[in-house]
Amino acid sequence: MYIAMNRFRVVPGFEEAFENQWKAREGRLAEMPGYIEFHMLKGPKAEDHTLYASHTVWESHAQFVAWTKSEQFRAAHARAGESKVQYLSGPHFEGFDVIIHEDRSGKRSASEAA
């Protein structure tokens, strides 16, 4: 498995606009082979920003890369430049290979690369 995360530092007062922007966004992830799930996370507030993170889970790193090169990716991000949300800086990407996974029943598996 592979987890792709983007961290967003949203300027105070723009949280509602940021959240509404994501709620209104057309989802294209489910069209992609290897896509498992998406989460938008709201984190702590600091004096100068509220932290958010988007979190997608993929069957493999290669399938995530295919998403970033796809027509679905271009369509999903086509209106990004129109945003009225103010950020402290652009999104910060972090990608992770899953080396151990434990499901809700307690069943644990480790990747061969672990």
JSON list of C-alpha atoms in Angstrom, two decimals:
[
{"chain": "A", "resi": 1, "resn": "MET", "atom": "CA", "xyz": [0.00, 0.00, 0.00]},
{"chain": "A", "resi": 2, "resn": "TYR", "atom": "CA", "xyz": [0.98, 3.64, -0.48]},
{"chain": "A", "resi": 3, "resn": "ILE", "atom": "CA", "xyz": [-0.35, 6.71, 1.36]},
{"chain": "A", "resi": 4, "resn": "ALA", "atom": "CA", "xyz": [-0.16, 10.15, -0.24]},
{"chain": "A", "resi": 5, "resn": "MET", "atom": "CA", "xyz": [-0.69, 13.22, 1.94]},
{"chain": "A", "resi": 6, "resn": "ASN", "atom": "CA", "xyz": [-0.81, 16.94, 1.29]},
{"chain": "A", "resi": 7, "resn": "ARG", "atom": "CA", "xyz": [-0.67, 19.38, 4.18]},
{"chain": "A", "resi": 8, "resn": "PHE", "atom": "CA", "xyz": [-2.39, 22.76, 3.85]},
{"chain": "A", "resi": 9, "resn": "ARG", "atom": "CA", "xyz": [-1.86, 25.73, 6.18]},
{"chain": "A", "resi": 10, "resn": "VAL", "atom": "CA", "xyz": [-5.02, 27.83, 5.79]},
{"chain": "A", "resi": 11, "resn": "VAL", "atom": "CA", "xyz": [-5.03, 31.45, 6.96]},
{"chain": "A", "resi": 12, "resn": "PRO", "atom": "CA", "xyz": [-7.56, 32.09, 9.78]},
{"chain": "A", "resi": 13, "resn": "GLY", "atom": "CA", "xyz": [-10.95, 33.11, 8.45]},
{"chain": "A", "resi": 14, "resn": "PHE", "atom": "CA", "xyz": [-10.66, 30.99, 5.29]},
{"chain": "A", "resi": 15, "resn": "GLU", "atom": "CA", "xyz": [-11.40, 27.60, 6.88]},
{"chain": "A", "resi": 16, "resn": "GLU", "atom": "CA", "xyz": [-15.06, 27.50, 5.80]},
{"chain": "A", "resi": 17, "resn": "ALA", "atom": "CA", "xyz": [-14.17, 28.44, 2.21]},
{"chain": "A", "resi": 18, "resn": "PHE", "atom": "CA", "xyz": [-11.45, 25.77, 2.15]},
{"chain": "A", "resi": 19, "resn": "GLU", "atom": "CA", "xyz": [-13.80, 23.08, 3.45]},
{"chain": "A", "resi": 20, "resn": "ASN", "atom": "CA", "xyz": [-16.60, 24.10, 1.07]},
{"chain": "A", "resi": 21, "resn": "GLN", "atom": "CA", "xyz": [-14.19, 24.05, -1.85]},
{"chain": "A", "resi": 22, "resn": "TRP", "atom": "CA", "xyz": [-13.33, 20.41, -1.08]},
{"chain": "A", "resi": 23, "resn": "LYS", "atom": "CA", "xyz": [-16.95, 19.44, -0.43]},
{"chain": "A", "resi": 24, "resn": "ALA", "atom": "CA", "xyz": [-17.98, 20.84, -3.83]},
{"chain": "A", "resi": 25, "resn": "ARG", "atom": "CA", "xyz": [-15.07, 19.28, -5.70]},
{"chain": "A", "resi": 26, "resn": "GLU", "atom": "CA", "xyz": [-15.93, 16.55, -8.19]},
{"chain": "A", "resi": 27, "resn": "GLY", "atom": "CA", "xyz": [-14.34, 13.31, -7.04]},
{"chain": "A", "resi": 28, "resn": "ARG", "atom": "CA", "xyz": [-12.41, 11.44, -9.72]},
{"chain": "A", "resi": 29, "resn": "LEU", "atom": "CA", "xyz": [-10.31, 9.14, -7.53]},
{"chain": "A", "resi": 30, "resn": "ALA", "atom": "CA", "xyz": [-12.75, 6.21, -7.65]},
{"chain": "A", "resi": 31, "resn": "GLU", "atom": "CA", "xyz": [-12.23, 6.00, -11.40]},
{"chain": "A", "resi": 32, "resn": "MET", "atom": "CA", "xyz": [-8.59, 5.00, -10.90]},
{"chain": "A", "resi": 33, "resn": "PRO", "atom": "CA", "xyz": [-7.26, 1.45, -10.54]},
{"chain": "A", "resi": 34, "resn": "GLY", "atom": "CA", "xyz": [-5.64, 0.93, -7.15]},
{"chain": "A", "resi": 35, "resn": "TYR", "atom": "CA", "xyz": [-7.49, 3.72, -5.32]},
{"chain": "A", "resi": 36, "resn": "ILE", "atom": "CA", "xyz": [-8.67, 2.63, -1.86]},
{"chain": "A", "resi": 37, "resn": "GLU", "atom": "CA", "xyz": [-9.84, 5.69, 0.11]},
{"chain": "A", "resi": 38, "resn": "PHE", "atom": "CA", "xyz": [-9.61, 9.43, 0.73]},
{"chain": "A", "resi": 39, "resn": "HIS", "atom": "CA", "xyz": [-9.78, 11.52, 3.90]},
{"chain": "A", "resi": 40, "resn": "MET", "atom": "CA", "xyz": [-9.65, 15.28, 4.42]},
{"chain": "A", "resi": 41, "resn": "LEU", "atom": "CA", "xyz": [-8.36, 15.91, 7.92]},
{"chain": "A", "resi": 42, "resn": "LYS", "atom": "CA", "xyz": [-8.71, 19.08, 9.99]},
{"chain": "A", "resi": 43, "resn": "GLY", "atom": "CA", "xyz": [-5.91, 19.56, 12.47]},
{"chain": "A", "resi": 44, "resn": "PRO", "atom": "CA", "xyz": [-4.99, 22.04, 15.14]},
{"chain": "A", "resi": 45, "resn": "LYS", "atom": "CA", "xyz": [-5.28, 25.80, 14.91]},
{"chain": "A", "resi": 46, "resn": "ALA", "atom": "CA", "xyz": [-2.20, 27.93, 15.37]},
{"chain": "A", "resi": 47, "resn": "GLU", "atom": "CA", "xyz": [-2.07, 31.69, 15.65]},
{"chain": "A", "resi": 48, "resn": "ASP", "atom": "CA", "xyz": [-1.41, 32.12, 11.91]},
{"chain": "A", "resi": 49, "resn": "HIS", "atom": "CA", "xyz": [-3.13, 29.08, 10.34]},
{"chain": "A", "resi": 50, "resn": "THR", "atom": "CA", "xyz": [-5.36, 26.02, 10.64]},
{"chain": "A", "resi": 51, "resn": "LEU", "atom": "CA", "xyz": [-3.73, 22.79, 9.53]},
{"chain": "A", "resi": 52, "resn": "TYR", "atom": "CA", "xyz": [-5.49, 20.45, 7.09]},
{"chain": "A", "resi": 53, "resn": "ALA", "atom": "CA", "xyz": [-4.22, 17.28, 5.42]},
{"chain": "A", "resi": 54, "resn": "SER", "atom": "CA", "xyz": [-5.61, 15.30, 2.51]},
{"chain": "A", "resi": 55, "resn": "HIS", "atom": "CA", "xyz": [-4.88, 11.60, 2.76]},
{"chain": "A", "resi": 56, "resn": "THR", "atom": "CA", "xyz": [-5.32, 9.04, -0.04]},
{"chain": "A", "resi": 57, "resn": "VAL", "atom": "CA", "xyz": [-4.59, 5.33, 0.19]},
{"chain": "A", "resi": 58, "resn": "TRP", "atom": "CA", "xyz": [-3.51, 3.37, -2.88]},
{"chain": "A", "resi": 59, "resn": "GLU", "atom": "CA", "xyz": [-2.72, -0.28, -3.52]},
{"chain": "A", "resi": 60, "resn": "SER", "atom": "CA", "xyz": [0.75, 0.74, -4.76]},
{"chain": "A", "resi": 61, "resn": "HIS", "atom": "CA", "xyz": [3.04, 3.70, -5.37]},
{"chain": "A", "resi": 62, "resn": "ALA", "atom": "CA", "xyz": [2.85, 3.03, -9.13]},
{"chain": "A", "resi": 63, "resn": "GLN", "atom": "CA", "xyz": [-0.94, 3.39, -9.07]},
{"chain": "A", "resi": 64, "resn": "PHE", "atom": "CA", "xyz": [-0.63, 6.72, -7.24]},
{"chain": "A", "resi": 65, "resn": "VAL", "atom": "CA", "xyz": [1.86, 7.95, -9.84]},
{"chain": "A", "resi": 66, "resn": "ALA", "atom": "CA", "xyz": [-0.56, 6.86, -12.60]},
{"chain": "A", "resi": 67, "resn": "TRP", "atom": "CA", "xyz": [-3.24, 9.03, -10.91]},
{"chain": "A", "resi": 68, "resn": "THR", "atom": "CA", "xyz": [-0.94, 12.07, -10.98]},
{"chain": "A", "resi": 69, "resn": "LYS", "atom": "CA", "xyz": [-0.44, 11.61, -14.74]},
{"chain": "A", "resi": 70, "resn": "SER", "atom": "CA", "xyz": [-4.10, 10.91, -15.56]},
{"chain": "A", "resi": 71, "resn": "GLU", "atom": "CA", "xyz": [-6.84, 12.92, -17.22]},
{"chain": "A", "resi": 72, "resn": "GLN", "atom": "CA", "xyz": [-8.85, 12.44, -13.98]},
{"chain": "A", "resi": 73, "resn": "PHE", "atom": "CA", "xyz": [-6.08, 14.21, -12.01]},
{"chain": "A", "resi": 74, "resn": "ARG", "atom": "CA", "xyz": [-6.02, 17.12, -14.46]},
{"chain": "A", "resi": 75, "resn": "ALA", "atom": "CA", "xyz": [-9.81, 17.43, -14.32]},
{"chain": "A", "resi": 76, "resn": "ALA", "atom": "CA", "xyz": [-9.89, 17.27, -10.50]},
{"chain": "A", "resi": 77, "resn": "HIS", "atom": "CA", "xyz": [-7.30, 20.05, -10.23]},
{"chain": "A", "resi": 78, "resn": "ALA", "atom": "CA", "xyz": [-8.43, 22.18, -13.18]},
{"chain": "A", "resi": 79, "resn": "ARG", "atom": "CA", "xyz": [-9.97, 24.94, -11.05]},
{"chain": "A", "resi": 80, "resn": "ALA", "atom": "CA", "xyz": [-7.30, 25.05, -8.33]},
{"chain": "A", "resi": 81, "resn": "GLY", "atom": "CA", "xyz": [-6.08, 28.46, -9.49]},
{"chain": "A", "resi": 82, "resn": "GLU", "atom": "CA", "xyz": [-9.54, 29.98, -8.99]},
{"chain": "A", "resi": 83, "resn": "SER", "atom": "CA", "xyz": [-9.51, 29.43, -5.22]},
{"chain": "A", "resi": 84, "resn": "LYS", "atom": "CA", "xyz": [-10.14, 32.45, -3.00]},
{"chain": "A", "resi": 85, "resn": "VAL", "atom": "CA", "xyz": [-8.64, 30.64, 0.00]},
{"chain": "A", "resi": 86, "resn": "GLN", "atom": "CA", "xyz": [-5.47, 32.14, 1.43]},
{"chain": "A", "resi": 87, "resn": "TYR", "atom": "CA", "xyz": [-2.62, 29.85, 2.48]},
{"chain": "A", "resi": 88, "resn": "LEU", "atom": "CA", "xyz": [0.62, 30.48, 4.33]},
{"chain": "A", "resi": 89, "resn": "SER", "atom": "CA", "xyz": [2.34, 28.49, 1.57]},
{"chain": "A", "resi": 90, "resn": "GLY", "atom": "CA", "xyz": [1.47, 25.93, -1.08]},
{"chain": "A", "resi": 91, "resn": "PRO", "atom": "CA", "xyz": [0.54, 22.36, -0.18]},
{"chain": "A", "resi": 92, "resn": "HIS", "atom": "CA", "xyz": [3.31, 20.23, 1.28]},
{"chain": "A", "resi": 93, "resn": "PHE", "atom": "CA", "xyz": [3.35, 16.68, -0.14]},
{"chain": "A", "resi": 94, "resn": "GLU", "atom": "CA", "xyz": [4.42, 13.61, 1.84]},
{"chain": "A", "resi": 95, "resn": "GLY", "atom": "CA", "xyz": [4.29, 10.05, 0.48]},
{"chain": "A", "resi": 96, "resn": "PHE", "atom": "CA", "xyz": [4.62, 6.85, 2.48]},
{"chain": "A", "resi": 97, "resn": "ASP", "atom": "CA", "xyz": [5.03, 3.17, 1.65]},
{"chain": "A", "resi": 98, "resn": "VAL", "atom": "CA", "xyz": [3.02, 1.11, 4.14]},
{"chain": "A", "resi": 99, "resn": "ILE", "atom": "CA", "xyz": [5.31, -1.42, 5.81]},
{"chain": "A", "resi": 100, "resn": "ILE", "atom": "CA", "xyz": [2.86, -2.76, 8.41]},
{"chain": "A", "resi": 101, "resn": "HIS", "atom": "CA", "xyz": [-0.94, -2.75, 8.19]},
{"chain": "A", "resi": 102, "resn": "GLU", "atom": "CA", "xyz": [-3.32, -3.88, 10.92]},
{"chain": "A", "resi": 103, "resn": "ASP", "atom": "CA", "xyz": [-7.05, -4.10, 10.20]},
{"chain": "A", "resi": 104, "resn": "ARG", "atom": "CA", "xyz": [-9.91, -3.60, 12.65]},
{"chain": "A", "resi": 105, "resn": "SER", "atom": "CA", "xyz": [-9.94, -7.30, 13.55]},
{"chain": "A", "resi": 106, "resn": "GLY", "atom": "CA", "xyz": [-6.30, -7.11, 14.61]},
{"chain": "A", "resi": 107, "resn": "LYS", "atom": "CA", "xyz": [-5.00, -9.00, 11.59]},
{"chain": "A", "resi": 108, "resn": "ARG", "atom": "CA", "xyz": [-1.58, -7.65, 10.79]},
{"chain": "A", "resi": 109, "resn": "SER", "atom": "CA", "xyz": [0.38, -7.87, 7.57]},
{"chain": "A", "resi": 110, "resn": "ALA", "atom": "CA", "xyz": [3.80, -6.58, 6.63]},
{"chain": "A", "resi": 111, "resn": "SER", "atom": "CA", "xyz": [5.01, -5.64, 3.18]},
{"chain": "A", "resi": 112, "resn": "GLU", "atom": "CA", "xyz": [7.77, -7.64, 1.57]},
{"chain": "A", "resi": 113, "resn": "ALA", "atom": "CA", "xyz": [9.86, -4.47, 1.46]},
{"chain": "A", "resi": 114, "resn": "ALA", "atom": "CA", "xyz": [9.71, -4.12, 5.28]}
]
